[in-house]
Structure formats: C-alpha cells, structure tokens
Tab-separated table of C-alpha atoms in Angstrom:
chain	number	residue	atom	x	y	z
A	150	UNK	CA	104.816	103.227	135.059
A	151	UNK	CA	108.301	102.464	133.582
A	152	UNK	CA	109.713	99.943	136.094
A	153	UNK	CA	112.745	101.328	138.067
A	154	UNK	CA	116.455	100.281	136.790
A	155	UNK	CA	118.301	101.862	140.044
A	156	UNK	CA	117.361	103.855	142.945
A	157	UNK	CA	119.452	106.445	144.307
A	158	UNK	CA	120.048	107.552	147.737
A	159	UNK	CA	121.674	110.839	149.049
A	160	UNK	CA	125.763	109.925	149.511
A	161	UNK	CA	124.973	110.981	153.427
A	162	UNK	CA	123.149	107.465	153.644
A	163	UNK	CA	125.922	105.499	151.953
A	164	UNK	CA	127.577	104.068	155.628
A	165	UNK	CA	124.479	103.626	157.384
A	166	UNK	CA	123.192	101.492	154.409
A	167	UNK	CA	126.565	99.582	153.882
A	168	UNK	CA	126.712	98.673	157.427
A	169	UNK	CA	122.626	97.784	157.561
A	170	UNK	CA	121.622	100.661	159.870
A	171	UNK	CA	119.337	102.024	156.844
A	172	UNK	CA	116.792	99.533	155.932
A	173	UNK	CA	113.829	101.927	154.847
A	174	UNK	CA	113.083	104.753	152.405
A	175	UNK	CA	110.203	106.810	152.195
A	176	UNK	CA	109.540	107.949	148.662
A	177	UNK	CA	106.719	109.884	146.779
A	178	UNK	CA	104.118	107.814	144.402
A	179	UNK	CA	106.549	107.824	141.394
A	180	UNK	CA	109.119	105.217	143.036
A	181	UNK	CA	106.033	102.870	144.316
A	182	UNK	CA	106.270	101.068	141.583
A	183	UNK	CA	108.418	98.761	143.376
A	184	UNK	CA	107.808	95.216	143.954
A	185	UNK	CA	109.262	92.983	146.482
A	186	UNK	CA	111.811	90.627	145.648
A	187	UNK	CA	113.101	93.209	143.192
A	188	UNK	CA	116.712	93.716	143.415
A	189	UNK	CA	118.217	96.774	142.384
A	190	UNK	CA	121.943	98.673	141.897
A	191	UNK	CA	121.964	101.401	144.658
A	192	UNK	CA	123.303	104.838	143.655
A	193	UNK	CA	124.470	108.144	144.828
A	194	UNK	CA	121.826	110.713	144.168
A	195	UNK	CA	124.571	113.382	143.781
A	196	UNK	CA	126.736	112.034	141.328
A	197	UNK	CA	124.947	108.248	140.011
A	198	UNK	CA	128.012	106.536	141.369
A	199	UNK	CA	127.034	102.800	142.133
A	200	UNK	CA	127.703	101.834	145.614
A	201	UNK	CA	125.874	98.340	146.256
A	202	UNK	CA	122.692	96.545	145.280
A	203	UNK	CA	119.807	95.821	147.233
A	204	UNK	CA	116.180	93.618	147.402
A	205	UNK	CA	113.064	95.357	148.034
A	206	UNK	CA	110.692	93.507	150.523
A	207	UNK	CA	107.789	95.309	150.945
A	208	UNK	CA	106.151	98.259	149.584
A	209	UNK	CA	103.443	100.000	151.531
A	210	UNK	CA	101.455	103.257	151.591
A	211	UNK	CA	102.259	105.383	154.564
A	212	UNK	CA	100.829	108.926	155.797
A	213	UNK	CA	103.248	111.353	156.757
A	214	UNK	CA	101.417	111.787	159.560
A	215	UNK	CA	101.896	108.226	160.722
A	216	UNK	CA	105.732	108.506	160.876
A	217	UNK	CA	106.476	107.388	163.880
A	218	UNK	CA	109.976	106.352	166.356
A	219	UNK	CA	109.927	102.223	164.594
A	220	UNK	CA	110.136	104.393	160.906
A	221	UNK	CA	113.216	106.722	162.029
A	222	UNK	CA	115.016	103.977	163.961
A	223	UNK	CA	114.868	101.884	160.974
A	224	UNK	CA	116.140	104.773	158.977
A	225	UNK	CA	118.943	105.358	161.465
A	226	UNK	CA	117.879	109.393	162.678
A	227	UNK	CA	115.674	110.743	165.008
A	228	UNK	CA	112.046	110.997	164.674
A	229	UNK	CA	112.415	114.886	164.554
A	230	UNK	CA	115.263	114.810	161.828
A	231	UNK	CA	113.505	111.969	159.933
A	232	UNK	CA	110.403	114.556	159.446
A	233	UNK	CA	112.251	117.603	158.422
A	234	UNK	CA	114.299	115.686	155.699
A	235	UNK	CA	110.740	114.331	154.219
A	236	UNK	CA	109.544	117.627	154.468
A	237	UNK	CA	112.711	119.196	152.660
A	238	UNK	CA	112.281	116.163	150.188
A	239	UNK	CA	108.934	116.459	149.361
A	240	UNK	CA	107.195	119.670	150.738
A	241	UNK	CA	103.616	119.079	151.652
A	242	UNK	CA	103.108	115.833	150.275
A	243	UNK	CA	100.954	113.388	153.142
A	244	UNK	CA	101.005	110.161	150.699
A	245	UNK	CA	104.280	108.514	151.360
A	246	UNK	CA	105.321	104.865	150.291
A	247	UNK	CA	107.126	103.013	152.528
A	248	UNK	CA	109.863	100.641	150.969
A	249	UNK	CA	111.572	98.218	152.926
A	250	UNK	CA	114.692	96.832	152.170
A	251	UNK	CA	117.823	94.645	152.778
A	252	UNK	CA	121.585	94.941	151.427
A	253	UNK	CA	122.654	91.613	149.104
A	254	UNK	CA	126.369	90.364	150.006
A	255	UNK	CA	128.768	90.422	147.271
C-alpha cells in the first residue's frame, strides 16, 4: 500500500475541522494505511486546495453497524446524518476504519 501524501476532506467539513469540532473520519480499507503520529496536509476533496495539516492518532477497524452517538458527535452531525453520508460515501460497505485525529497550530 503506497503510503498516503494528503488526505482530503469534502470543503463542507473545512470550519468544523478548523475550529476542532471534526476530529474523526471514517474511511474505506484503502486510506487505513494510516499510522498514528503521521502528520499530513489536509485538502479539499472538490478542488485539492490545501487548507491545514493534521496528526493521525489512532487508526481502528469499525463496523458500520457499530456507529454509534460518541462517533457522530465527534464528527460534529447527528447520528442519523452521520449514517446516510457513509452510506452515500461508500454504499454497502460494513468494514469501516476509524481514524482519529487532531489539527497542528501553525
């Protein structure tokens, strides 16, 4: 697996990441990869455009199934809208990675 040089995020998530409202991501098996202590540029999934850099601090396997009110508050939505964007993201997939993270200060 070809270690990750970015990660990108949709432009929606930009403020509540900024401000440290967003400190998870789920992602499919090709962005587990990630290690923690890892620190990574942060950009817009729309258009690549840099926006900070963040350091990964844990990686973990997580069912969808197992999503849960801790996982959407930590992703700043509801548990309701949290499950319908994974499900728009990655249709029918139960294998989720959990990756936790925090925003480095200039």
């Amino acid at each position: 697996m070809t270690p990750m040089s970015s990660i990108s995020f949709f432009e929606r998530f930009e403020a509540d990441i900024l401000s440290g409202r967003k400190t998870i991501t789920m992602r499919d098996e090709s962005e587990s990869g990630l290690v923690p202590g890892q620190e990574l540029p942060v950009v817009t999934f729309e258009q690549g455009r840099w926006f900070c850099d963040i350091r990964i601090l844990a990686v973990t396997p997580l069912a969808f199934s197992e999503l849960d009110e801790e996982h959407a508050r930590a992703e700043n939505m509801s548990l309701p809208e949290l499950k319908l964007l994974i499900g728009e993201i990655y249709p029918g997939l139960e294998q989720l990675y959990l990756i936790r993270f925090e925003l480095l200060k200039g």
